[in-house]
């Protein structure tokens, strides 16, 4: 009893000790206290944290008031949606992907930016704020890439957002919902394959495409060295593209466009996707959301289903040598892929509308956009033409690529002379700035079929049955436990056995 009580005390002490640490993992204060507060809910590893400190200083300079930013993170859109839709996220700004924004719009959880501007108009005017650099405000696209805004309008503009019955979604006034009035793009990119250049060749990628993630080429070095995203939407998309490329689609779906396929959740498609995802389990290492890029850099695995920004970060962190080039590279199969857009939205829970709008506008500034992009690897939604024509932006890119973090020059010509980075190489990189075309599909909200998709995903991840290797492990464990129990009872029986004494011994 004393041992039990002591154990309970130890557990209680550990719990009290670790509670603040565990809480800090979910909610981190980027900076100190202040009069005003801004709570930002964003993806992990998705901002240069110095930007938060700089914005606090900017806010103080403009408003004369101190500001404290609380920066909280999520790992997938689904994690974020669960909290927001349940009312468990009391935040001022969120950065979801396009299909998640559509779902939040359906649920009435986010505000029209025009309405927010009306609410803060008097404050903004007194401070000399115009928000000219933002998009979605009825005055053109601001600093945001027009091509991005065009795609969002075509997919989620007025009349395009509908309920499960096909009725156009409208706001309280009866006006058709238009996503461009509720979000400002932040980052954008593609879904593709991050790969180790010493294990997978360009010829393999060109020939096998999405099949590389199923190791259809039977590359022995690659077997069980593949990671998939622990994200239902992204892994489902990869499965659909793989079926599309290899003629594995259910009968009747062969002529679907990429855009239609990526958003098709008919039962036949879900069953086909479950089959190929279940089969894939025999060839992969596992599923990840954030650690994949580190495992690729450390050569723990050799291929990863990756978002373009994570891929670019890993490529540059993975290293470069003159003989072999970059250790890692990124490939988007030409047959089909996903193009995605993440953007800032203001939830109905907002407490500081002025700071929220100022923060979005601050991130749309060209210099801030490129600083942020260079730090995290993702492509800023600030228009490429605006960035490439800004002298300070170009100088900053050249400085980042011409010197290492210790200030040592890293670029040399063939004669060994120091040379500057060609900024045209940055803006001309198709991995960073892909061409938007019909082979790149945009995800939509799956509506009522979302639960069926999640159920399929859980079944695919767990597999159709218990692997034989696991059965052998379970058998070995059972035998070990049985042996231990047998030995225990044998020892107890020997202890109870009567001992012979010298008085009873006869010759």
Short mmCIF file of C-alpha atoms in Angstrom, two decimals, residues 13-501:
data_model
loop_
_atom_site.label_atom_id
_atom_site.label_comp_id
_atom_site.label_asym_id
_atom_site.label_seq_id
_atom_site.Cartn_x
_atom_site.Cartn_y
_atom_site.Cartn_z
CA UNK A 13 4.52 15.55 -9.13
CA UNK A 14 5.53 14.63 -12.70
CA UNK A 15 2.14 15.71 -14.03
CA UNK A 16 2.38 19.09 -12.33
CA UNK A 17 5.94 19.49 -13.59
CA UNK A 18 5.17 18.55 -17.20
CA UNK A 19 1.82 20.33 -17.54
CA UNK A 20 3.31 23.74 -18.40
CA UNK A 21 5.65 22.09 -20.90
CA UNK A 22 2.84 20.21 -22.60
CA UNK A 23 0.71 23.36 -22.70
CA UNK A 24 3.55 25.29 -24.31
CA UNK A 25 3.66 22.75 -27.14
CA UNK A 26 0.11 23.69 -28.10
CA UNK A 27 0.25 27.40 -27.46
CA UNK A 28 3.37 29.52 -27.67
CA UNK A 29 3.74 33.20 -26.87
CA UNK A 30 6.06 34.58 -29.51
CA UNK A 31 6.62 37.77 -27.57
CA UNK A 32 5.92 39.54 -24.33
CA UNK A 33 2.81 41.15 -22.91
CA UNK A 34 1.10 44.28 -24.09
CA UNK A 35 -2.10 46.30 -23.99
CA UNK A 36 -3.60 44.75 -27.11
CA UNK A 37 -3.58 41.08 -28.09
CA UNK A 38 -3.61 39.20 -31.39
CA UNK A 39 -4.11 35.41 -31.46
CA UNK A 40 -2.89 33.76 -34.69
CA UNK A 41 -3.75 30.14 -35.56
CA UNK A 42 -1.45 28.84 -38.29
CA UNK A 43 0.36 25.76 -39.60
CA UNK A 44 3.52 24.58 -37.85
CA UNK A 45 6.79 25.90 -39.33
CA UNK A 46 4.83 28.33 -41.48
CA UNK A 47 6.17 31.75 -40.55
CA UNK A 48 9.44 33.50 -39.80
CA UNK A 49 8.89 34.16 -36.08
CA UNK A 50 10.92 37.36 -36.36
CA UNK A 51 8.02 38.71 -38.41
CA UNK A 52 5.82 38.58 -35.31
CA UNK A 53 8.29 40.67 -33.31
CA UNK A 54 8.62 43.10 -36.19
CA UNK A 55 4.85 43.40 -36.53
CA UNK A 56 4.50 44.18 -32.84
CA UNK A 57 6.97 47.04 -33.30
CA UNK A 58 5.11 48.20 -36.41
CA UNK A 59 1.77 48.08 -34.60
CA UNK A 60 3.22 50.14 -31.75
CA UNK A 61 4.64 52.68 -34.21
CA UNK A 62 1.33 53.08 -36.07
CA UNK A 63 -1.21 52.89 -33.24
CA UNK A 64 0.82 54.01 -30.25
CA UNK A 65 -0.33 50.87 -28.40
CA UNK A 66 1.63 47.80 -27.36
CA UNK A 67 0.67 44.43 -28.82
CA UNK A 68 1.21 40.84 -27.70
CA UNK A 69 0.98 38.11 -30.34
CA UNK A 70 0.02 34.60 -29.28
CA UNK A 71 0.93 32.20 -32.05
CA UNK A 72 -0.75 28.77 -31.95
CA UNK A 73 -0.36 25.98 -34.50
CA UNK A 74 -2.13 23.02 -36.13
CA UNK A 75 -0.73 20.13 -38.18
CA UNK A 76 -3.56 19.57 -40.68
CA UNK A 77 -6.64 21.40 -41.90
CA UNK A 78 -8.75 18.69 -40.30
CA UNK A 79 -7.25 19.37 -36.85
CA UNK A 80 -7.97 23.07 -37.26
CA UNK A 81 -11.51 22.50 -38.57
CA UNK A 82 -12.39 20.26 -35.64
CA UNK A 83 -11.43 22.95 -33.13
CA UNK A 84 -12.98 25.87 -34.98
CA UNK A 85 -16.26 24.14 -35.83
CA UNK A 86 -16.62 22.99 -32.22
CA UNK A 87 -16.01 26.53 -30.99
CA UNK A 88 -12.78 25.55 -29.21
CA UNK A 89 -10.55 28.09 -31.01
CA UNK A 90 -10.87 31.63 -29.65
CA UNK A 91 -8.54 33.26 -32.18
CA UNK A 92 -8.27 36.39 -34.35
CA UNK A 93 -6.68 34.97 -37.49
CA UNK A 94 -6.56 31.54 -39.14
CA UNK A 95 -4.60 30.34 -42.18
CA UNK A 96 -6.48 27.39 -43.75
CA UNK A 97 -6.28 25.89 -47.24
CA UNK A 98 -8.88 26.69 -49.88
CA UNK A 99 -11.18 23.70 -49.29
CA UNK A 100 -11.09 24.30 -45.52
CA UNK A 101 -12.02 27.94 -46.07
CA UNK A 102 -14.95 26.72 -48.15
CA UNK A 103 -16.05 24.53 -45.24
CA UNK A 104 -15.74 27.45 -42.78
CA UNK A 105 -17.78 29.61 -45.15
CA UNK A 106 -20.49 26.96 -45.28
CA UNK A 107 -20.59 26.94 -41.48
CA UNK A 108 -20.68 30.74 -41.18
CA UNK A 109 -17.49 30.80 -39.10
CA UNK A 110 -15.55 33.57 -40.91
CA UNK A 111 -16.15 37.24 -41.67
CA UNK A 112 -16.33 39.18 -44.91
CA UNK A 113 -13.23 41.40 -45.01
CA UNK A 114 -15.24 44.27 -46.43
CA UNK A 115 -17.52 44.17 -43.40
CA UNK A 116 -14.50 44.10 -41.10
CA UNK A 117 -13.07 47.15 -42.87
CA UNK A 118 -16.33 49.03 -42.33
CA UNK A 119 -16.15 48.23 -38.62
CA UNK A 120 -12.62 49.62 -38.31
CA UNK A 121 -12.91 52.39 -40.93
CA UNK A 122 -12.83 55.26 -38.44
CA UNK A 123 -9.84 53.78 -36.57
CA UNK A 124 -7.96 53.11 -39.79
CA UNK A 125 -8.59 56.60 -41.15
CA UNK A 126 -7.35 58.24 -37.96
CA UNK A 127 -4.14 56.18 -38.24
CA UNK A 128 -3.66 56.82 -41.97
CA UNK A 129 -4.10 53.15 -42.89
CA UNK A 130 -5.40 52.27 -46.38
CA UNK A 131 -4.69 48.52 -46.74
CA UNK A 132 -3.89 49.05 -50.42
CA UNK A 133 -1.50 46.08 -50.51
CA UNK A 134 -4.17 43.53 -49.67
CA UNK A 135 -6.41 41.61 -52.04
CA UNK A 136 -10.08 40.70 -51.68
CA UNK A 137 -11.14 44.23 -50.79
CA UNK A 138 -12.99 45.22 -53.95
CA UNK A 139 -10.10 47.31 -55.29
CA UNK A 140 -8.35 44.80 -57.53
CA UNK A 141 -5.93 42.18 -56.30
CA UNK A 142 -3.59 44.39 -54.33
CA UNK A 143 -0.12 42.85 -54.17
CA UNK A 144 -1.44 39.31 -54.58
CA UNK A 145 -0.60 37.28 -57.71
CA UNK A 146 -3.51 37.85 -60.17
CA UNK A 147 -3.30 34.27 -61.49
CA UNK A 148 -3.95 32.97 -57.97
CA UNK A 149 -6.96 35.24 -57.55
CA UNK A 150 -8.29 34.14 -60.95
CA UNK A 151 -8.19 30.47 -59.96
CA UNK A 152 -9.86 31.15 -56.63
CA UNK A 153 -12.60 33.18 -58.35
CA UNK A 154 -13.20 30.46 -60.93
CA UNK A 155 -13.49 27.78 -58.26
CA UNK A 156 -14.95 29.62 -55.26
CA UNK A 157 -16.34 32.88 -56.65
CA UNK A 158 -19.93 34.14 -56.52
CA UNK A 159 -22.29 31.40 -57.69
CA UNK A 160 -19.63 28.68 -57.45
CA UNK A 161 -20.10 27.91 -53.74
CA UNK A 162 -23.05 25.56 -53.24
CA UNK A 163 -24.56 23.36 -50.56
CA UNK A 164 -24.91 19.58 -50.82
CA UNK A 165 -28.21 20.03 -52.67
CA UNK A 166 -26.63 22.24 -55.33
CA UNK A 167 -28.09 25.51 -54.07
CA UNK A 168 -25.89 28.63 -54.26
CA UNK A 169 -24.64 29.64 -50.83
CA UNK A 170 -25.62 33.17 -49.79
CA UNK A 171 -24.89 35.49 -46.89
CA UNK A 172 -27.50 36.96 -44.53
CA UNK A 173 -28.34 39.70 -47.04
CA UNK A 174 -29.01 37.18 -49.81
CA UNK A 175 -25.78 37.89 -51.70
CA UNK A 176 -23.97 34.88 -53.20
CA UNK A 177 -20.84 34.01 -51.23
CA UNK A 178 -17.52 34.81 -52.88
CA UNK A 179 -14.41 33.40 -51.21
CA UNK A 180 -12.24 36.24 -52.47
CA UNK A 181 -14.17 38.53 -50.11
CA UNK A 182 -13.32 36.35 -47.12
CA UNK A 183 -9.66 35.40 -47.58
CA UNK A 184 -6.30 36.88 -48.58
CA UNK A 185 -3.81 34.36 -50.06
CA UNK A 186 -0.64 33.78 -48.02
CA UNK A 187 1.35 30.90 -49.56
CA UNK A 188 0.71 28.61 -52.52
CA UNK A 189 2.28 25.59 -54.14
CA UNK A 190 1.95 22.03 -55.38
CA UNK A 191 1.89 18.45 -54.11
CA UNK A 192 4.68 16.24 -55.39
CA UNK A 193 7.54 13.87 -54.58
CA UNK A 194 10.60 14.90 -52.55
CA UNK A 195 13.33 12.40 -53.42
CA UNK A 196 16.96 11.51 -52.78
CA UNK A 197 18.94 12.08 -55.98
CA UNK A 198 21.40 9.25 -55.22
CA UNK A 199 18.62 6.65 -54.93
CA UNK A 200 16.00 7.75 -57.47
CA UNK A 201 16.95 8.91 -60.97
CA UNK A 202 15.17 11.50 -63.14
CA UNK A 203 14.48 8.71 -65.65
CA UNK A 204 12.67 6.70 -62.97
CA UNK A 205 10.53 9.70 -62.08
CA UNK A 206 9.65 10.43 -65.69
CA UNK A 207 8.78 6.80 -66.40
CA UNK A 208 6.94 5.85 -63.21
CA UNK A 209 5.57 9.17 -61.90
CA UNK A 210 3.26 8.70 -58.90
CA UNK A 211 4.10 4.99 -59.01
CA UNK A 212 7.43 5.84 -57.33
CA UNK A 213 5.46 6.19 -54.07
CA UNK A 214 4.31 2.59 -54.58
CA UNK A 215 7.83 1.55 -55.69
CA UNK A 216 6.42 0.02 -58.87
CA UNK A 217 9.93 0.13 -60.36
CA UNK A 218 11.07 -2.29 -57.62
CA UNK A 219 14.02 -0.17 -56.54
CA UNK A 220 15.48 -2.22 -53.68
CA UNK A 221 17.06 0.80 -52.01
CA UNK A 222 13.67 2.52 -51.97
CA UNK A 223 11.65 -0.36 -50.51
CA UNK A 224 10.22 0.61 -47.09
CA UNK A 225 12.00 3.97 -47.37
CA UNK A 226 8.96 5.96 -48.52
CA UNK A 227 6.84 8.33 -46.45
CA UNK A 228 3.25 9.34 -47.13
CA UNK A 229 1.36 12.27 -45.64
CA UNK A 230 -0.70 11.50 -42.54
CA UNK A 231 -3.30 13.74 -44.11
CA UNK A 232 -6.41 12.16 -45.57
CA UNK A 233 -6.85 14.70 -48.39
CA UNK A 234 -3.27 14.67 -49.67
CA UNK A 235 -2.79 10.90 -49.54
CA UNK A 236 -6.17 10.38 -51.21
CA UNK A 237 -5.16 12.81 -53.96
CA UNK A 238 -1.90 10.91 -54.53
CA UNK A 239 -3.85 7.63 -54.74
CA UNK A 240 -6.27 9.12 -57.27
CA UNK A 241 -3.39 10.45 -59.41
CA UNK A 242 -1.66 7.07 -59.23
CA UNK A 243 -4.82 5.28 -60.39
CA UNK A 244 -5.31 7.87 -63.14
CA UNK A 245 -1.75 7.41 -64.38
CA UNK A 246 -1.78 3.60 -64.29
CA UNK A 247 -5.28 2.93 -65.64
CA UNK A 248 -6.59 1.71 -62.27
CA UNK A 249 -9.63 3.97 -62.04
CA UNK A 250 -13.03 2.30 -61.63
CA UNK A 251 -14.95 1.73 -64.83
CA UNK A 252 -16.66 4.90 -66.04
CA UNK A 253 -14.16 7.36 -64.52
CA UNK A 254 -11.46 7.16 -67.20
CA UNK A 255 -12.51 10.36 -68.97
CA UNK A 256 -12.77 12.53 -65.84
CA UNK A 257 -10.62 15.66 -65.76
CA UNK A 258 -7.95 16.05 -63.08
CA UNK A 259 -10.13 18.69 -61.43
CA UNK A 260 -13.08 16.30 -61.30
CA UNK A 261 -11.01 13.35 -60.09
CA UNK A 262 -9.35 15.15 -57.19
CA UNK A 263 -12.78 16.04 -55.81
CA UNK A 264 -14.61 12.82 -56.63
CA UNK A 265 -15.63 10.85 -53.54
CA UNK A 266 -18.10 8.41 -55.03
CA UNK A 267 -18.19 5.07 -53.23
CA UNK A 268 -16.53 3.34 -56.19
CA UNK A 269 -13.62 5.81 -56.10
CA UNK A 270 -13.23 5.49 -52.34
CA UNK A 271 -13.16 1.70 -52.59
CA UNK A 272 -10.56 1.81 -55.37
CA UNK A 273 -8.41 4.29 -53.42
CA UNK A 274 -8.61 2.11 -50.29
CA UNK A 275 -7.33 -0.85 -52.29
CA UNK A 276 -4.23 0.92 -53.66
CA UNK A 277 -3.49 2.69 -50.36
CA UNK A 278 -3.72 -0.62 -48.51
CA UNK A 279 -1.39 -2.26 -51.04
CA UNK A 280 1.03 0.65 -50.65
CA UNK A 281 1.57 -0.17 -46.96
CA UNK A 282 3.90 -3.04 -47.91
CA UNK A 283 6.31 -0.58 -49.56
CA UNK A 284 6.40 2.46 -47.26
CA UNK A 285 8.02 3.39 -43.98
CA UNK A 286 4.96 5.16 -42.58
CA UNK A 287 2.99 8.40 -42.47
CA UNK A 288 4.05 11.89 -41.43
CA UNK A 289 3.02 15.53 -41.43
CA UNK A 290 6.06 17.48 -40.22
CA UNK A 291 9.04 15.16 -39.69
CA UNK A 292 9.29 13.97 -43.30
CA UNK A 293 11.61 16.73 -44.46
CA UNK A 294 14.00 16.04 -41.58
CA UNK A 295 13.99 12.29 -42.28
CA UNK A 296 14.78 13.07 -45.92
CA UNK A 297 17.63 15.40 -44.97
CA UNK A 298 19.06 12.77 -42.60
CA UNK A 299 18.63 10.02 -45.25
CA UNK A 300 16.39 7.92 -43.03
CA UNK A 301 13.99 7.67 -45.98
CA UNK A 302 14.49 8.36 -49.69
CA UNK A 303 11.08 9.54 -50.96
CA UNK A 304 8.30 11.58 -49.40
CA UNK A 305 4.89 12.82 -50.54
CA UNK A 306 5.57 16.50 -49.96
CA UNK A 307 4.22 20.00 -50.28
CA UNK A 308 6.45 22.14 -52.49
CA UNK A 309 7.50 24.52 -49.72
CA UNK A 310 8.65 21.73 -47.40
CA UNK A 311 10.49 20.23 -50.36
CA UNK A 312 12.34 23.47 -51.17
CA UNK A 313 13.30 23.88 -47.52
CA UNK A 314 14.62 20.30 -47.36
CA UNK A 315 16.51 20.64 -50.64
CA UNK A 316 18.46 23.65 -49.42
CA UNK A 317 19.01 22.27 -45.92
CA UNK A 318 20.02 18.87 -47.28
CA UNK A 319 23.17 20.26 -48.77
CA UNK A 320 25.00 20.66 -52.08
CA UNK A 321 28.36 19.52 -53.34
CA UNK A 322 30.12 20.32 -56.59
CA UNK A 323 30.39 16.69 -57.72
CA UNK A 324 26.86 15.40 -57.08
CA UNK A 325 24.76 18.57 -56.82
CA UNK A 326 21.88 18.74 -54.37
CA UNK A 327 21.23 15.74 -52.15
CA UNK A 328 17.46 16.15 -52.59
CA UNK A 329 15.12 17.34 -55.33
CA UNK A 330 11.40 17.79 -55.95
CA UNK A 331 9.29 16.37 -58.76
CA UNK A 332 5.67 16.95 -59.78
CA UNK A 333 4.43 14.24 -62.19
CA UNK A 334 3.24 15.94 -65.37
CA UNK A 335 0.17 13.72 -65.68
CA UNK A 336 -1.67 15.25 -62.71
CA UNK A 337 -1.19 16.90 -59.33
CA UNK A 338 -2.73 19.28 -56.82
CA UNK A 339 -2.21 23.03 -56.66
CA UNK A 340 -3.17 24.56 -53.32
CA UNK A 341 -3.65 28.00 -51.79
CA UNK A 342 -3.53 28.89 -48.09
CA UNK A 343 -4.97 32.20 -46.99
CA UNK A 344 -5.77 34.41 -44.02
CA UNK A 345 -9.33 34.48 -42.76
CA UNK A 346 -10.85 36.33 -39.82
CA UNK A 347 -13.11 34.10 -37.69
CA UNK A 348 -16.29 35.28 -35.99
CA UNK A 349 -14.41 34.88 -32.68
CA UNK A 350 -12.11 37.82 -33.51
CA UNK A 351 -11.44 40.25 -30.69
CA UNK A 352 -9.01 42.62 -32.40
CA UNK A 353 -10.21 43.35 -35.93
CA UNK A 354 -7.78 46.22 -36.48
CA UNK A 355 -4.71 44.17 -35.55
CA UNK A 356 -5.96 41.25 -37.66
CA UNK A 357 -6.33 43.43 -40.76
CA UNK A 358 -3.02 45.15 -40.13
CA UNK A 359 -1.26 41.79 -39.81
CA UNK A 360 -2.67 40.52 -43.12
CA UNK A 361 -1.68 43.75 -44.85
CA UNK A 362 1.79 43.56 -43.28
CA UNK A 363 2.33 40.07 -44.71
CA UNK A 364 1.30 41.33 -48.19
CA UNK A 365 4.17 43.83 -48.23
CA UNK A 366 6.72 42.67 -50.87
CA UNK A 367 9.74 42.77 -48.57
CA UNK A 368 7.92 41.02 -45.74
CA UNK A 369 6.56 38.47 -48.17
CA UNK A 370 9.99 37.54 -49.52
CA UNK A 371 11.61 37.48 -46.07
CA UNK A 372 8.96 35.09 -44.86
CA UNK A 373 9.21 32.96 -47.98
CA UNK A 374 12.99 32.64 -47.80
CA UNK A 375 12.81 31.53 -44.18
CA UNK A 376 10.20 28.77 -44.47
CA UNK A 377 10.63 27.68 -48.10
CA UNK A 378 7.08 28.29 -49.32
CA UNK A 379 6.12 30.57 -52.19
CA UNK A 380 4.61 33.89 -51.15
CA UNK A 381 1.29 34.86 -52.74
CA UNK A 382 2.71 38.35 -53.38
CA UNK A 383 2.81 38.72 -57.17
CA UNK A 384 6.02 37.52 -58.82
CA UNK A 385 6.18 40.61 -61.05
CA UNK A 386 5.96 42.88 -58.02
CA UNK A 387 8.70 40.97 -56.21
CA UNK A 388 11.07 40.69 -59.17
CA UNK A 389 10.80 44.41 -59.96
CA UNK A 390 11.52 45.48 -56.37
CA UNK A 391 15.23 46.28 -56.00
CA UNK A 392 15.31 45.68 -52.24
CA UNK A 393 13.63 42.30 -52.68
CA UNK A 394 16.13 41.23 -55.35
CA UNK A 395 19.09 42.40 -53.25
CA UNK A 396 17.76 40.40 -50.31
CA UNK A 397 17.48 37.21 -52.41
CA UNK A 398 21.00 37.66 -53.77
CA UNK A 399 22.34 38.20 -50.26
CA UNK A 400 20.62 35.05 -48.94
CA UNK A 401 21.96 32.82 -51.71
CA UNK A 402 25.43 34.34 -52.07
CA UNK A 403 26.51 33.87 -48.46
CA UNK A 404 26.09 31.19 -45.81
CA UNK A 405 24.68 31.86 -42.34
CA UNK A 406 28.17 32.76 -41.08
CA UNK A 407 28.63 35.39 -43.80
CA UNK A 408 31.03 33.33 -45.93
CA UNK A 409 30.69 33.52 -49.74
CA UNK A 410 29.34 30.29 -51.22
CA UNK A 411 28.96 31.06 -54.94
CA UNK A 412 31.97 30.94 -57.28
CA UNK A 413 32.46 30.91 -61.05
CA UNK A 414 34.53 28.34 -62.98
CA UNK A 415 37.72 30.26 -62.22
CA UNK A 416 37.07 30.22 -58.48
CA UNK A 417 36.05 33.87 -58.27
CA UNK A 418 33.19 34.91 -55.99
CA UNK A 419 30.00 35.62 -57.92
CA UNK A 420 26.51 36.79 -57.08
CA UNK A 421 23.39 34.66 -57.28
CA UNK A 422 21.26 35.23 -60.39
CA UNK A 423 17.88 36.36 -59.06
CA UNK A 424 16.23 35.23 -62.33
CA UNK A 425 17.05 31.68 -61.27
CA UNK A 426 14.89 32.14 -58.17
CA UNK A 427 11.83 33.44 -60.01
CA UNK A 428 12.32 31.05 -62.94
CA UNK A 429 12.37 27.92 -60.76
CA UNK A 430 9.29 25.89 -61.74
CA UNK A 431 9.38 24.03 -58.43
CA UNK A 432 8.76 27.35 -56.68
CA UNK A 433 6.63 29.06 -59.34
CA UNK A 434 4.80 26.30 -61.27
CA UNK A 435 2.80 26.95 -64.40
CA UNK A 436 -0.91 26.83 -63.56
CA UNK A 437 -2.67 24.53 -66.04
CA UNK A 438 -5.34 21.84 -66.33
CA UNK A 439 -3.07 19.10 -64.95
CA UNK A 440 -3.18 20.78 -61.54
CA UNK A 441 -6.45 20.27 -59.66
CA UNK A 442 -7.77 22.37 -56.78
CA UNK A 443 -9.34 20.68 -53.76
CA UNK A 444 -12.94 21.41 -52.76
CA UNK A 445 -14.91 20.70 -49.60
CA UNK A 446 -16.20 17.11 -49.76
CA UNK A 447 -19.32 18.00 -47.82
CA UNK A 448 -21.42 15.04 -46.68
CA UNK A 449 -18.93 12.52 -48.14
CA UNK A 450 -16.08 13.70 -45.91
CA UNK A 451 -16.90 11.17 -43.17
CA UNK A 452 -16.88 8.34 -45.70
CA UNK A 453 -13.45 9.49 -46.91
CA UNK A 454 -12.07 9.57 -43.36
CA UNK A 455 -13.43 6.08 -42.69
CA UNK A 456 -11.79 4.79 -45.88
CA UNK A 457 -8.49 6.39 -44.87
CA UNK A 458 -8.52 4.81 -41.41
CA UNK A 459 -9.19 1.39 -42.92
CA UNK A 460 -6.44 1.82 -45.53
CA UNK A 461 -3.88 2.85 -42.91
CA UNK A 462 -4.72 -0.09 -40.65
CA UNK A 463 -4.70 -2.53 -43.59
CA UNK A 464 -7.00 -5.35 -44.60
CA UNK A 465 -5.63 -7.65 -41.93
CA UNK A 466 -2.78 -8.33 -39.52
CA UNK A 467 0.56 -8.84 -41.33
CA UNK A 468 2.13 -12.27 -40.92
CA UNK A 469 5.23 -10.71 -39.38
CA UNK A 470 3.03 -9.21 -36.67
CA UNK A 471 1.41 -12.60 -36.03
CA UNK A 472 4.87 -14.10 -35.45
CA UNK A 473 5.71 -11.25 -33.07
CA UNK A 474 2.47 -11.78 -31.16
CA UNK A 475 3.14 -15.52 -30.99
CA UNK A 476 6.66 -14.93 -29.69
CA UNK A 477 5.33 -12.54 -27.04
CA UNK A 478 2.63 -15.03 -26.02
CA UNK A 479 5.22 -17.84 -25.72
CA UNK A 480 7.50 -15.60 -23.66
CA UNK A 481 4.67 -14.66 -21.32
CA UNK A 482 3.63 -18.32 -21.06
CA UNK A 483 7.19 -19.36 -20.25
CA UNK A 484 7.49 -16.65 -17.60
CA UNK A 485 4.22 -17.75 -15.97
CA UNK A 486 5.34 -21.39 -16.05
CA UNK A 487 8.67 -20.56 -14.42
CA UNK A 488 6.90 -18.49 -11.78
CA UNK A 489 4.58 -21.34 -10.76
CA UNK A 490 7.45 -23.84 -10.86
CA UNK A 491 9.48 -21.67 -8.48
CA UNK A 492 6.46 -21.31 -6.17
CA UNK A 493 5.91 -25.08 -6.19
CA UNK A 494 9.53 -25.71 -5.32
CA UNK A 495 9.29 -23.25 -2.42
CA UNK A 496 6.29 -25.14 -1.00
CA UNK A 497 7.94 -28.57 -1.35
CA UNK A 498 8.85 -30.09 2.10
CA UNK A 499 12.55 -30.08 2.87
CA UNK A 500 14.34 -33.15 4.27
CA UNK A 501 16.18 -32.63 7.55
#
